[in-house]
Every structure is written in C-alpha cells, then in structure tokens.
Coordinates of C-alpha atoms and ligand atoms in Angstrom, one line a residue:
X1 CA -12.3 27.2 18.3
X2 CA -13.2 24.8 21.6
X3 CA -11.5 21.6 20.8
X4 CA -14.3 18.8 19.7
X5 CA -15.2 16.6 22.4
X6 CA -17.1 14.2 20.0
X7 CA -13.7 13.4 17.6
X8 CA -11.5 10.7 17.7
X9 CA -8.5 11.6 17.8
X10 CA -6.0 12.1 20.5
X11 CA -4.0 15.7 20.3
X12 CA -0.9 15.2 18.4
X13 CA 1.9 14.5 20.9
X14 CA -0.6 12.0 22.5
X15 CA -0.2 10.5 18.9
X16 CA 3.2 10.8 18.6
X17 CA 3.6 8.7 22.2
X18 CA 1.2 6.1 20.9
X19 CA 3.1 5.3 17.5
X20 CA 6.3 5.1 19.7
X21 CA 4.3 2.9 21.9
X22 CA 3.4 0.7 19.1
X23 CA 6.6 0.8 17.6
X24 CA 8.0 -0.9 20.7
X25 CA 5.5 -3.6 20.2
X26 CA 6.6 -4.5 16.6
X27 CA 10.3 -4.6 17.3
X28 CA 9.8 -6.5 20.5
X29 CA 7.8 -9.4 18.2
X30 CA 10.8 -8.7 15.3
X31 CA 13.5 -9.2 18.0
X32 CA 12.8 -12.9 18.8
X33 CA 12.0 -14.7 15.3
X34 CA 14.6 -16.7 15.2
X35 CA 14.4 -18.5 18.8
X36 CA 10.2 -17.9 19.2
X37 CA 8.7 -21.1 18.5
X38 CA 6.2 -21.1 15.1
X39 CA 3.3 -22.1 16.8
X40 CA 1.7 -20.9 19.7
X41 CA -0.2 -24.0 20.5
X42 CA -3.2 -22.3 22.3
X43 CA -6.8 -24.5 21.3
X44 CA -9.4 -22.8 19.9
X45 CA -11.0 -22.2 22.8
X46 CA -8.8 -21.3 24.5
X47 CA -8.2 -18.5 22.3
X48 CA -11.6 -17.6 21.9
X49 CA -12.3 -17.2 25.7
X50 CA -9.8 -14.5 25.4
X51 CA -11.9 -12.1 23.3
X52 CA -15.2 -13.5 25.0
X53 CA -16.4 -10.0 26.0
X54 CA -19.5 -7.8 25.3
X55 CA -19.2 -4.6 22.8
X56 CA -16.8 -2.6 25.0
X57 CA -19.7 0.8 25.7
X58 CA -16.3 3.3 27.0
X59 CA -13.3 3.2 25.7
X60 CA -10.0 2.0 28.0
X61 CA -6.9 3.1 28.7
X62 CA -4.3 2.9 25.7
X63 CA -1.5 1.1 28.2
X64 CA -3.7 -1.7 29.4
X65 CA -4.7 -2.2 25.5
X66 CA -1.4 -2.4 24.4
X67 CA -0.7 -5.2 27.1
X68 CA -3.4 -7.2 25.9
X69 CA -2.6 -7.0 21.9
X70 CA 1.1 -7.9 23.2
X71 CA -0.1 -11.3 25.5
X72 CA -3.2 -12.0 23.3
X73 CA -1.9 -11.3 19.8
X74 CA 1.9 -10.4 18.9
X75 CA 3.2 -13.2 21.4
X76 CA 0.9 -15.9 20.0
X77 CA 1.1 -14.5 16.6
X78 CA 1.7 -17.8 14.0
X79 CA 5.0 -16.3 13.2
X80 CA 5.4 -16.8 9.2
X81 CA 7.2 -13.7 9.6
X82 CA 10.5 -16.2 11.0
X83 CA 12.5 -18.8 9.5
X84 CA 10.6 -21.9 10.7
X85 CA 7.7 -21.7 9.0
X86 CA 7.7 -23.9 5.9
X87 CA 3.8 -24.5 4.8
X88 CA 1.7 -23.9 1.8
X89 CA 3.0 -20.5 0.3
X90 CA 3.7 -17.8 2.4
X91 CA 6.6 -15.3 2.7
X92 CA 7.5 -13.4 5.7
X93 CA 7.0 -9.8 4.4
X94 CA 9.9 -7.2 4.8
X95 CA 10.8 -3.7 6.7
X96 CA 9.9 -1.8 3.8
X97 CA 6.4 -2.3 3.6
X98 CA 5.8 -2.3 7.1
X99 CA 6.5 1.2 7.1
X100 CA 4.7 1.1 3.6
X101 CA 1.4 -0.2 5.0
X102 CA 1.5 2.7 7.8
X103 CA 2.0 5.1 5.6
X104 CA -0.5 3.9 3.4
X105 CA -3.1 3.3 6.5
X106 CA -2.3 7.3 7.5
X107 CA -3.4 8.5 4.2
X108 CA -6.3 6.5 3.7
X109 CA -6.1 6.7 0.1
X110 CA -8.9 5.3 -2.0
X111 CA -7.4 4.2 -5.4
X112 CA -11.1 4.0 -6.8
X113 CA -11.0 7.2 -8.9
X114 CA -7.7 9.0 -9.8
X115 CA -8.4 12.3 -8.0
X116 CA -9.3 10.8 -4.9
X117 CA -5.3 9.4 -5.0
X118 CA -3.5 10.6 -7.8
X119 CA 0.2 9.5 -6.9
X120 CA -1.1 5.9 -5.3
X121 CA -3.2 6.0 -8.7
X122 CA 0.2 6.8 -10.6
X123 CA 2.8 4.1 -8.6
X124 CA -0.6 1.0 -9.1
X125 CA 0.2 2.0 -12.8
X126 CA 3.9 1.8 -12.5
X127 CA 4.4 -1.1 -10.1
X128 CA 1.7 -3.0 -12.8
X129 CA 4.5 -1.6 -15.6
X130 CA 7.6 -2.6 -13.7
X131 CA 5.7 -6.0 -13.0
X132 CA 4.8 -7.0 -16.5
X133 CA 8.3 -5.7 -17.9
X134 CA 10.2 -8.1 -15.4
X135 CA 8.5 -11.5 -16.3
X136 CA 8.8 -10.1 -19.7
X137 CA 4.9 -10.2 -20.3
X138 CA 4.7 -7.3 -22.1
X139 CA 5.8 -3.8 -22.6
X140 CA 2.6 -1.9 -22.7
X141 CA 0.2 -4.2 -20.1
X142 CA -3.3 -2.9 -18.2
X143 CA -3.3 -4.8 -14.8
X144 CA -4.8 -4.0 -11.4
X145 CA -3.6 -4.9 -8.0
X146 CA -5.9 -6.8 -6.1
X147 CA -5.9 -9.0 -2.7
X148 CA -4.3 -12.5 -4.0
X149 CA -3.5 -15.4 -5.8
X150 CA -7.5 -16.2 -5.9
X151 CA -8.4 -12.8 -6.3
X152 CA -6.0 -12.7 -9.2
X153 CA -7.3 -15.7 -10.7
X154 CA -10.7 -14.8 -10.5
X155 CA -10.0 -11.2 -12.3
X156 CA -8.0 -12.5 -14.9
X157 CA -11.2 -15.4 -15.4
X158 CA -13.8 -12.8 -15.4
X159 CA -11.8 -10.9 -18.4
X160 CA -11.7 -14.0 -20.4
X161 CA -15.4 -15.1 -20.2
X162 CA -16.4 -11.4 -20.9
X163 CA -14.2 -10.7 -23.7
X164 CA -14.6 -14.0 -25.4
X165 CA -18.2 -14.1 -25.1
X166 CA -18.4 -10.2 -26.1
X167 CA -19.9 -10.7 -29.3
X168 CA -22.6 -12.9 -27.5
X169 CA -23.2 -9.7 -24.9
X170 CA -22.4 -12.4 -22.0
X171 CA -22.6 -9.1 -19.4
X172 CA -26.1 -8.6 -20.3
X173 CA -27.4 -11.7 -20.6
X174 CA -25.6 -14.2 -18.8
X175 CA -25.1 -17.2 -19.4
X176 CA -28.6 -18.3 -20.4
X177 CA -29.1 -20.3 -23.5
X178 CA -25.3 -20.4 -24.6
X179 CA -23.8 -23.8 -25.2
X180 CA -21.8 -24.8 -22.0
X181 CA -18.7 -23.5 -21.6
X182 CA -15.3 -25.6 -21.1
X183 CA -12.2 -24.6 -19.4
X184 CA -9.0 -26.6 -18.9
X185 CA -6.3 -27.0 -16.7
X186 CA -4.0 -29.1 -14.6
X187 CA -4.6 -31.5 -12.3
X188 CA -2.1 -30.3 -10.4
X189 CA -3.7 -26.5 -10.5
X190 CA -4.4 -24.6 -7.6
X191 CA -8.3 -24.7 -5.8
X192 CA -9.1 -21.3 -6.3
X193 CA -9.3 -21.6 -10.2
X194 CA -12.3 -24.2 -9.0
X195 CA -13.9 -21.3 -7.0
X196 CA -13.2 -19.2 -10.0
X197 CA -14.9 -21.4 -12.4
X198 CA -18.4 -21.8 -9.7
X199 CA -18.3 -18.2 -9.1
X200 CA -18.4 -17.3 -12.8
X201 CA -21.5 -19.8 -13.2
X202 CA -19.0 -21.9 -15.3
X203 CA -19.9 -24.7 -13.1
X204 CA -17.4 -27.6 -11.9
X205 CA -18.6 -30.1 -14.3
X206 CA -17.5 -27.9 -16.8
X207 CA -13.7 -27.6 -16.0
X208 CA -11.5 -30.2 -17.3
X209 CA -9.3 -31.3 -15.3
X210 CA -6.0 -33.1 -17.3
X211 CA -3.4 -35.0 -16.1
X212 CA 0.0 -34.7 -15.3
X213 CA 3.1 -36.3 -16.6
X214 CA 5.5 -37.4 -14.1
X215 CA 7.1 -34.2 -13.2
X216 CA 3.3 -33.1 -12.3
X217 CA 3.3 -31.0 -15.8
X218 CA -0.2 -31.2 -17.8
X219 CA 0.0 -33.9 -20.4
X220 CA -0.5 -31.7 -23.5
X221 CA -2.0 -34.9 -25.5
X222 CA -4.3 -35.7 -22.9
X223 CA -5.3 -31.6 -23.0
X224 CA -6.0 -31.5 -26.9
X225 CA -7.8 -34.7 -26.7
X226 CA -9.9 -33.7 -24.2
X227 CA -10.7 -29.9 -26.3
X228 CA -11.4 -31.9 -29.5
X229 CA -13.5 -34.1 -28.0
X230 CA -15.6 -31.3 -26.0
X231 CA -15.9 -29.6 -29.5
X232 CA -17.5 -32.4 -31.2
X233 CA -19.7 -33.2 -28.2
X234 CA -20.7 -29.7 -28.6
X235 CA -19.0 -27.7 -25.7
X236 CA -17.3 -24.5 -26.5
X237 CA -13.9 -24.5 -25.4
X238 CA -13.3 -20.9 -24.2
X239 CA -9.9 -20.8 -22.0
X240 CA -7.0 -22.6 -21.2
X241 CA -5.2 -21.8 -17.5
X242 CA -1.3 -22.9 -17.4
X243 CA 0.5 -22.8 -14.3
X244 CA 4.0 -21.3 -13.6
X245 CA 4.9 -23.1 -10.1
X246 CA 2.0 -25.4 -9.0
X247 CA 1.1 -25.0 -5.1
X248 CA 1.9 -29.1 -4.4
X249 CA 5.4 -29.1 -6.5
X250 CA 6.4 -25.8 -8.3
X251 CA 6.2 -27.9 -11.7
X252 CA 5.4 -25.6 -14.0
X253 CA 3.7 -26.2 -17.4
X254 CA 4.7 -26.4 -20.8
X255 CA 4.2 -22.4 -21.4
X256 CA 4.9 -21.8 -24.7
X257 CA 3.1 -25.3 -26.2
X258 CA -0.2 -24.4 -23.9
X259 CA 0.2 -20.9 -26.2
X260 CA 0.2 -22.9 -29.6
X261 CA -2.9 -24.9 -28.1
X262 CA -4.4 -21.7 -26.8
X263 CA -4.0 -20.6 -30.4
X264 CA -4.9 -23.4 -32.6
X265 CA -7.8 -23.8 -30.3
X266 CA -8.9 -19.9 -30.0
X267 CA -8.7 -19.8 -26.2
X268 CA -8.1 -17.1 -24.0
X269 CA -4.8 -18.2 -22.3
X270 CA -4.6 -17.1 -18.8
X271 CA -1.4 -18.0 -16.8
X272 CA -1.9 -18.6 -12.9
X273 CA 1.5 -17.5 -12.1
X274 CA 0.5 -16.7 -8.1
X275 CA 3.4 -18.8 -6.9
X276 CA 5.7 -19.0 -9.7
X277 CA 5.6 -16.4 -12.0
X278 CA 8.2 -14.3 -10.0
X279 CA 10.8 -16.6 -10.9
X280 CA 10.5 -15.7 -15.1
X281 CA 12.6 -12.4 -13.4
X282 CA 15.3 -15.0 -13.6
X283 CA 17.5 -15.1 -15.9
X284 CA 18.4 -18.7 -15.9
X285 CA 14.8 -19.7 -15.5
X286 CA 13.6 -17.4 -18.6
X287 CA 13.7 -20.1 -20.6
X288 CA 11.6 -22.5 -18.5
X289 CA 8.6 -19.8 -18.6
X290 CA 8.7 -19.3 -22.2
X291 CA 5.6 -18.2 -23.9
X292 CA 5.2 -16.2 -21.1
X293 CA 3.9 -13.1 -23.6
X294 CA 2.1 -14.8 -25.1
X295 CA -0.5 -15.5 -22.4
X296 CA -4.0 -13.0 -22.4
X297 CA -3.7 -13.0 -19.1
X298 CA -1.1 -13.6 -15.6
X299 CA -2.2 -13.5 -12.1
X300 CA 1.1 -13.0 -9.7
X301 CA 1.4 -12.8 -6.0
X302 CA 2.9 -10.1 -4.2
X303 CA 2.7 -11.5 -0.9
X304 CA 4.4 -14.5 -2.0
X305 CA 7.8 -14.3 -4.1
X306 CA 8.3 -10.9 -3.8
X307 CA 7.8 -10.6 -0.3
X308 CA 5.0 -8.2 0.6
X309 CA 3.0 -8.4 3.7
X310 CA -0.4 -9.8 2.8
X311 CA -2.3 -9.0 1.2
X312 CA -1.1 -8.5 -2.7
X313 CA -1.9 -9.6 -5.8
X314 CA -1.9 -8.7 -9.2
X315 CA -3.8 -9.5 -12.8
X316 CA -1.7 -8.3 -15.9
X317 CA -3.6 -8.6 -19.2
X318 CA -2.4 -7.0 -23.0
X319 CA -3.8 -3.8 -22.6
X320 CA -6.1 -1.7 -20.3
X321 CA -9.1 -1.8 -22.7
X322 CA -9.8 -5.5 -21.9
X323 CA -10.1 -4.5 -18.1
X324 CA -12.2 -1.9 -18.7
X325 CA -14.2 -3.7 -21.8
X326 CA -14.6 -6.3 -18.3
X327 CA -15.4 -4.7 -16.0
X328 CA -16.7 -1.0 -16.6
X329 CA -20.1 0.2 -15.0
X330 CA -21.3 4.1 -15.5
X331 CA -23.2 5.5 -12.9
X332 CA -24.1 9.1 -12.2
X333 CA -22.2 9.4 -8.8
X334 CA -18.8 7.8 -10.0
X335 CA -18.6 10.4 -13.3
X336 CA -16.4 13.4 -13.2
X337 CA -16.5 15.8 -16.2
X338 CA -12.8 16.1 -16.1
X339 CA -11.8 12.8 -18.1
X340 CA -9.3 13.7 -21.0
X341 CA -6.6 14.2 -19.4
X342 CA -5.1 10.7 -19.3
X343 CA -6.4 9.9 -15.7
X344 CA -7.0 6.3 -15.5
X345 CA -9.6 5.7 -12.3
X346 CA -9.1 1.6 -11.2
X347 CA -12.8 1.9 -10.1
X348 CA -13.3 1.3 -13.9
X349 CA -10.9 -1.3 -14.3
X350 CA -11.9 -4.0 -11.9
X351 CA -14.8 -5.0 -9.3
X352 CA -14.1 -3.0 -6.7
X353 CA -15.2 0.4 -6.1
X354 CA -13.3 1.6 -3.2
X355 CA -9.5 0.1 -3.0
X356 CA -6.9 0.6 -0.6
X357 CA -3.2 1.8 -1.9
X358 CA -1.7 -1.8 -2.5
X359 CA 0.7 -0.7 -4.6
X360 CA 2.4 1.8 -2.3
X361 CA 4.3 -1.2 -0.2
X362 CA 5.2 -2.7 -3.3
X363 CA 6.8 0.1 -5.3
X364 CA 8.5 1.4 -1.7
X365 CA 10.2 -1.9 -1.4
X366 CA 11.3 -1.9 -4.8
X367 CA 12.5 1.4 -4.8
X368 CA 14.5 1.0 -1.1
X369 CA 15.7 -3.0 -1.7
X370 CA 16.1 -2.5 -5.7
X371 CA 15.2 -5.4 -7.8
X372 CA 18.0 -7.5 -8.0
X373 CA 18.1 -8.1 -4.2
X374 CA 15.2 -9.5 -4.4
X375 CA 15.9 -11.6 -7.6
X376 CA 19.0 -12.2 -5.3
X377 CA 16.6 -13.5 -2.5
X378 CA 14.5 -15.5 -5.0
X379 CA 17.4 -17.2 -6.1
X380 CA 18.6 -17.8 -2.3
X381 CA 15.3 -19.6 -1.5
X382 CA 15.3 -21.8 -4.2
X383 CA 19.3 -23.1 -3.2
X384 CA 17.7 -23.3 -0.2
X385 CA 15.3 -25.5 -1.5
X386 CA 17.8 -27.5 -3.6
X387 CA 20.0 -28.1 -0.8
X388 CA 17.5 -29.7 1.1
X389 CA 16.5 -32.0 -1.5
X390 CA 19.9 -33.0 -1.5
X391 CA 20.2 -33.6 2.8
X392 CA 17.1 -35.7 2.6
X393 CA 18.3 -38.0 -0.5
X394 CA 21.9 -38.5 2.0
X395 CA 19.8 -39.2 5.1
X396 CA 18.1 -42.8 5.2
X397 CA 15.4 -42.1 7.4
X398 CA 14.0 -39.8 4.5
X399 CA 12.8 -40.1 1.0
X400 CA 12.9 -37.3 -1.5
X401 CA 9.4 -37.2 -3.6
X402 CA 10.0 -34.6 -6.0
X403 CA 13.2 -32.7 -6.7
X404 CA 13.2 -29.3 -5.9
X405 CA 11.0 -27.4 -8.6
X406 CA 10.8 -23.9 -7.6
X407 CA 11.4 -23.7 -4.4
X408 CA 9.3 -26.9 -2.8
X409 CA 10.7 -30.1 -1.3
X410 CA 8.1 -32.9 -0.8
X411 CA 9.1 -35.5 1.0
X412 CA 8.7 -38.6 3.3
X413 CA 10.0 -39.4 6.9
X414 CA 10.7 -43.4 6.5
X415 CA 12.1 -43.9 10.2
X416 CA 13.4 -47.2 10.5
X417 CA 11.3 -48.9 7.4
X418 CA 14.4 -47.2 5.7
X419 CA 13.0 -49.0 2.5
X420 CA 10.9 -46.9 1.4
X421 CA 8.8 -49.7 -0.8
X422 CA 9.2 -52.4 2.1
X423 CA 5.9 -51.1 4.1
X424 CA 4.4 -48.2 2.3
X425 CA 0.9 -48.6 5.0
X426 CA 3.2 -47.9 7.9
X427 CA 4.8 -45.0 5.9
X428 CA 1.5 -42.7 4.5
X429 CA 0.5 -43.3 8.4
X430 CA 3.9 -42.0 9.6
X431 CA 3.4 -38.9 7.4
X432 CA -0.2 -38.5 8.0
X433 CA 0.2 -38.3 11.8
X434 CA 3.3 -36.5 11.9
X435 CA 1.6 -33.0 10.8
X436 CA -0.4 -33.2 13.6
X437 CA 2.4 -33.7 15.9
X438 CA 4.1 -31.4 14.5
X439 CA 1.9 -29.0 15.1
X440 CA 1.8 -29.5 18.9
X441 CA 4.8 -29.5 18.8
X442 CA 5.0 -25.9 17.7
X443 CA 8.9 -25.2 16.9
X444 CA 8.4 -25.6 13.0
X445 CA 5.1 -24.5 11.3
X446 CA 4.3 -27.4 8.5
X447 CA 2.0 -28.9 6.7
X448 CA 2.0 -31.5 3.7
X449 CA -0.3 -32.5 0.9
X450 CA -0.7 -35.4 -1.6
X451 CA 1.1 -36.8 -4.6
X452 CA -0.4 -39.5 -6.7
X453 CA -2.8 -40.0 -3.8
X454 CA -0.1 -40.7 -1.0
X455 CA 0.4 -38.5 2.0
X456 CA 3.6 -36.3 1.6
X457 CA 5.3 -33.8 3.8
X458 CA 5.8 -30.4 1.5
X459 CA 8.6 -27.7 2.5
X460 CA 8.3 -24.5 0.8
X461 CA 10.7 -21.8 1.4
X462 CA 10.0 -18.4 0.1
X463 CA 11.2 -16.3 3.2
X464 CA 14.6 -14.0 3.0
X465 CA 15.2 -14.4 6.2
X466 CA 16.2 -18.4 6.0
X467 CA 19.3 -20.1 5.8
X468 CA 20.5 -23.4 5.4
X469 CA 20.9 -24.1 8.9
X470 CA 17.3 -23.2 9.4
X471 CA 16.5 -26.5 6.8
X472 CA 19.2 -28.4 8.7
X473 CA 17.3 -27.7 12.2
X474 CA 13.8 -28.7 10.2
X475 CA 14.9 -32.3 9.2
X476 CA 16.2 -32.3 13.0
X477 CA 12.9 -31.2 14.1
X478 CA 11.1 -33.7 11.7
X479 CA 13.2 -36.6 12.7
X480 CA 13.0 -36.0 16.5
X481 CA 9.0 -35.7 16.2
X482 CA 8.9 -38.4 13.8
X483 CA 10.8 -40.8 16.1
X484 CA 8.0 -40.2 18.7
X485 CA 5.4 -41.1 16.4
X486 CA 6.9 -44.0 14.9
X487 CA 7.1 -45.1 18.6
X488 CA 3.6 -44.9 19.0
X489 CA 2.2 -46.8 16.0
Ligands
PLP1 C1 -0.3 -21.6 -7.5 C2 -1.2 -20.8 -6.6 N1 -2.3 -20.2 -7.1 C3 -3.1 -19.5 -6.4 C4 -3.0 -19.4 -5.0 C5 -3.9 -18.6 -4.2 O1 -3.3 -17.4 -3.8 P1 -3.9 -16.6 -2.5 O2 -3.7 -17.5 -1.3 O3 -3.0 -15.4 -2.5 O4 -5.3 -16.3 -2.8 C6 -1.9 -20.0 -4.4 C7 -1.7 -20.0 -3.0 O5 -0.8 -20.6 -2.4 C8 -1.0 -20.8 -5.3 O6 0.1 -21.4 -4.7

C-alpha cells in the first residue's frame, strides 16, 4: 500500500528523532531549576506579541519549532517545578509522571466506558482504593479522578444536593418550589466552594459563612447557632463542608465535632480536603483529622500534596452507588449489552463523558516512589515549614502571623518599625507593595493573602525538591527587596 500523503504522522524513526529531540528540551529546562530565576518578568504584551501571528496555512520545520517553544516557552516557563516558588498551593510534579503523562498522551485512552480503557479503567479504581485506604476514609469507597481541588469540590457538592434531595426528585425538577437550601462552612474556606454553591443554583446568599476561632478553625457554636436558627426561619440545612488544611493557614477544622453536627443535624458532610487531606497519611497527624470516615464525601488534590503534575483531583464518597445515583444519564449511544461482568464505565459515575487517563501518573508514581517516600516528603515540607516559622520569630525585621499549620508560614516583613504594633499603617503598606516587587524582581515566586483583614505575606511549601537553605535564601530575598521598598515609602 502507497504510504498516505493526507496523515499526520511522520514515519517512525522520524518519530523516534523527534521524542529524543523533545527529550533534550525537558532535561535542558530540569537542568537549571535551582539557579533559573522563578519569574520570567516578560509584560503581558510583551508575551502576547510573541504568538501575534495568523493560523499558520503549511506547516514548518520541526527544528525551527522546537527553537521557538525553547525561547518562547520552557525558558520563560513560571518555574513552580523549582525550589523558589512559594505561592498559593502548588507542587512541582515529579519524574514519574512525566513519563506517566507521555505515556498516557501516546495511548489516548478515554476512561469514559471501561472497554474503551480497561487497565486505565482498572488503576482509576485502584488509585481511588489506595487513596481512600491511606487517609483512612474508608475501605470500600466509589470516587472518580477529576481535574482539581474545584473540580473535586464541585463533584463531591453535586452528590450531596442530589442524594439529599432524592426523595424530592431534585434532577428532575430542579430546584423550583423547594424551600431554600443552606450550606455552611468556614470563613476561612476555600473560593471554589462559593463557585460550587452558584453553579449548583444554591446561590451565595444561601451559604453561611462562620467564623473562625483564633487558630482560623470554624467556631462550632457560632455553626450550630447559625443551623438552628436557619431551621426555624425556615431554611433547610442540607450540608456541612469542613476543611482539612485551609488555603490562607492549613488550620484545619474540628473533623470529628463537624461529624456529630453533620449528624445531629442530618447533613451531608463533605470534607474539602484539596490541600490538606494528604497529611491524615500521617501517622502523627491521624489524630488531628479524626472523623475523617465519617465524612459523606472528601475532595483531595493530586497535583498538590502528592506531587502530580497538574492537573489531578479526586472526589471519594461511601460507595459507588451514590456517584452513579448522581450523576448517571442512559442514552442509546453510550449502552453496551455487555454489562454484568463487573465493568464499571466512569462515564456513569461523574459529568464527564470522555476523560483522559488521570490515574495512570498517579498510580505509576506510587508504584516507582512507593508511598512512604512520599509520606517521607510530606513530612519534609512541613519541617520545612516549621523551620521557617522558627527563623522569622529569631529575626527582628520579621513577624510570624500564624505558626506553621500544615505546611504554610504567614508572615510580615517589619523592616526597621521592628515593633510590630508601633506603626501597623506603615507595615500592611510594606507588605502590600512588597508582592509586587517581588515579582519584578523574579528570583522567588510569592504571593500573600489576608488575615483578620491585614495584608500578610504566605509561604507555602509543598515541593520535594526544597531544602532549608532554599527558605534561608527566601527570607534573604524578602529582606533585600523589602529594604528597597521600605526605602521608597
Ligand atoms: C483548600 C483548597 N481547596 C480547594 C482548592 C482548589 O483546588 P484547585 O486549584 O486544584 O482547583 C485549593 C487550591 O489551592 C485549596 O487550597
């Protein structure tokens, strides 16, 4: 047969040179991540005059593309995959799943139906066994691997308003003429339940927000006050989200008391776990997420404390019944007659029909690293942590803010006030301006947030690849940028 002119692909050595080709690429970028600066400092438009072209008609050479995905990408490339990179909640990835993801992109498995991928079907269904066995959630869980934290969230939401409103056929008929609903949570909790709550036509005004008590926990008394008086204004009080590692502080909530609530309240009690929840594979921090089973639902993040690539997430619940109960939808095309032989399709399980193979990087890297490395590089980030809480309560030109929950360190730069109550104006200004300057500055990658409604500076450290020198050189950093700004108020 004449080869095809109209195909795609290249002839297999050709392929061969160009996965050696972009091979080079990757370890080039891998080789300098501990001297590359974090940031690459180009503006916007800057970096949008470099892809201002028209849809390319003919296709170009393979060299010259490579050279620009080197300049324009990998060497301007925020590099979260190095040691200096210390905002919101983001891990560098690992080897493992590298090759994982490759692999994974190769096959082009769709994990929508379990003969279009039966083994990436079979490891979603382990790694969501493995998962829920580690945090000690349960031994017999139904979960599905989606994108994220939000995404997680937003599964694990969907499965309580459906199942709790079952009896009131809530997929069928929506929320129309149904008493409105209530949901509760931290202050402290993380944004995306907020999309979660408009998305599922909860509304905003609808979510109770409670406060915190001073380690940023919810106040429990404040929560039932707040359910109680919902109920007699005539609400209905339907879930109750807890949080195992807030996104401002790592606090994490009273587990086991929010399950008694949950309980005395019927609630569904769903546990966003998408920083945190890794941590309950702890032994010495079991006890701090206890209760932990007794949640209806836990959204974890891959891509954060156990190190995958983005993107990864994952919604456990009790059993796969609930997911399906959720989420299932017949229709002519999707059925197979072969169904009794224990296949489970995902398809039927979640929102998504088609689904990429997730699971694959997850389960490799587990297999190759075994788990208690990475338990042993959990537990390295959060010393990590803790010894930089304790450098910024010996140095005077900084004031710890929180002690080191999880593994976050929010703090201030004081510069010469030195007291930190003798001029807190000229403080919150310090720390406001210093994230922008830290930024154009470029070596460290950082961002900060707010506690009790003053600006903060917020380290997190979830990377393997850092050490304590790497903390010791981002207080330097801090300080020297710091100095300049101080300077200039
Ligand atoms: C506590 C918490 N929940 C949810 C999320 C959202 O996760 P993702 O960014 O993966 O959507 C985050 C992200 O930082 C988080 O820290």
């Amino acid at each position: 047969m004449k080869s095809n002119p109209i195909t795609l692909d290249k002839s297999l050595p050709e392929f061969e040179e160009l996965i050696h080709k972009t091979v080079q690429l990757v370890l080039n970028r891998y080789k300098n991540i501990e001297t590359a600066d974090a940031y690459s400092k180009y503006t916007p438009l800057q970096v949008r005059e470099w892809f201002n072209e028209p849809l390319p008609q003919e296709g170009m050479d393979m060299d010259a593309l490579f050279a620009e995905i080197k300049e324009k990408i990998l060497d301007t490339a925020t590099l979260n995959i190095g040691p200096k990179f210390y905002a919101y909640v983001v891990s560098g990835g690992n080897q493992v799943s590298i090759l994982a993801e490759f692999i994974a992109a190769a096959l082009n498995q769709n994990v929508a139906k379990w003969h279009l991928a039966p083994a990436m079907s079979e490891i979603e269904m382990r790694v969501i066994q493995w998962t829920s066995k580690l945090l000690g959630f349960s031994n017999t869980a139904g979960g599905v691997l989606v994108s994220g934290g939000s995404a997680a969230n937003l599964t694990g939401l969907t499965v309580a308003r459906n199942t709790v409103f079952e009896k009131h056929q809530i997929r069928k008929k929506g929320l129309f003429a149904m008493k409105p609903l209530t949901i509760y949570a931290s202050e402290e909790t993380h944004s995306c339940i907020d999309k979660s709550v408009e998305l599922l036509g909860i509304g905003t005004d609808h979510y109770r927000k409670i406060p915190v008590n001073k380690n940023y926990e919810i106040n429990t008394i404040k929560l039932t006050e707040a359910i109680e008086n919902d109920i007699k204004n005539g609400f209905q009080p339907f879930c109750l989200v807890g949080s195992i590692g807030t996104v401002n502080t790592g606090a994490t909530d009273a587990i086991n008391e929010l399950a008694d609530i949950a309980k005395k309240y019927n609630l569904w009690f769903h546990i966003d776990g998408a920083y945190g929840g890794l941590v309950a594979s702890l032994d010495w921090l079991k006890n701090k997420v206890k209760g932990i089973d007794r949640a209806d639902s836990l959204a974890v993040d891959f891509h954060k404390w156990l190190y995958q690539p983005f993107e990864a997430g994952c919604l456990l619940v009790k059993n796969w019944d609930t997911l399906k109960d959720a989420y299932f939808k017949s229709a002519s095309y999707l059925t197979s007659d072969v169904n009794s032989d224990g296949r489970k399709d995902f398809t039927e399980h979640h929102f998504q029909l088609s689904r990429n193979a997730k699971a694959l990087k997850v389960w490799m890297s587990i297999k190759a690293y075994g788990i208690n490395k990475i338990k042993r590089a959990i537990q390295n980030d959060i010393d990590i942590a803790r010894f930089t809480a304790k450098k910024i309560t010996e140095y005077p030109d900084f004031e710890l803010c929180t002690p080191s929950n999880m593994s976050i360190a929010c703090f201030r730069y004081v510069g010469s006030v030195r007291n930190v109550n003798a001029n807190p104006e000229k403080i919150d200004k310090l720390n406001q301006l210093l994230i922008p300057a830290l930024e154009k500055d470029g070596r460290i990658f950082f961002t900060g947030t707010k506690l009790k409604n003053r600006p903060v500076l917020r380290a997190c450290f979830i990377n393997h690849r850092l050490k304590p020198e790497h903390a010791l050189n981002m207080l330097q950093i801090i300080r020297e940028v710091g100095q300049e700004v101080e300077k200039s108020l």
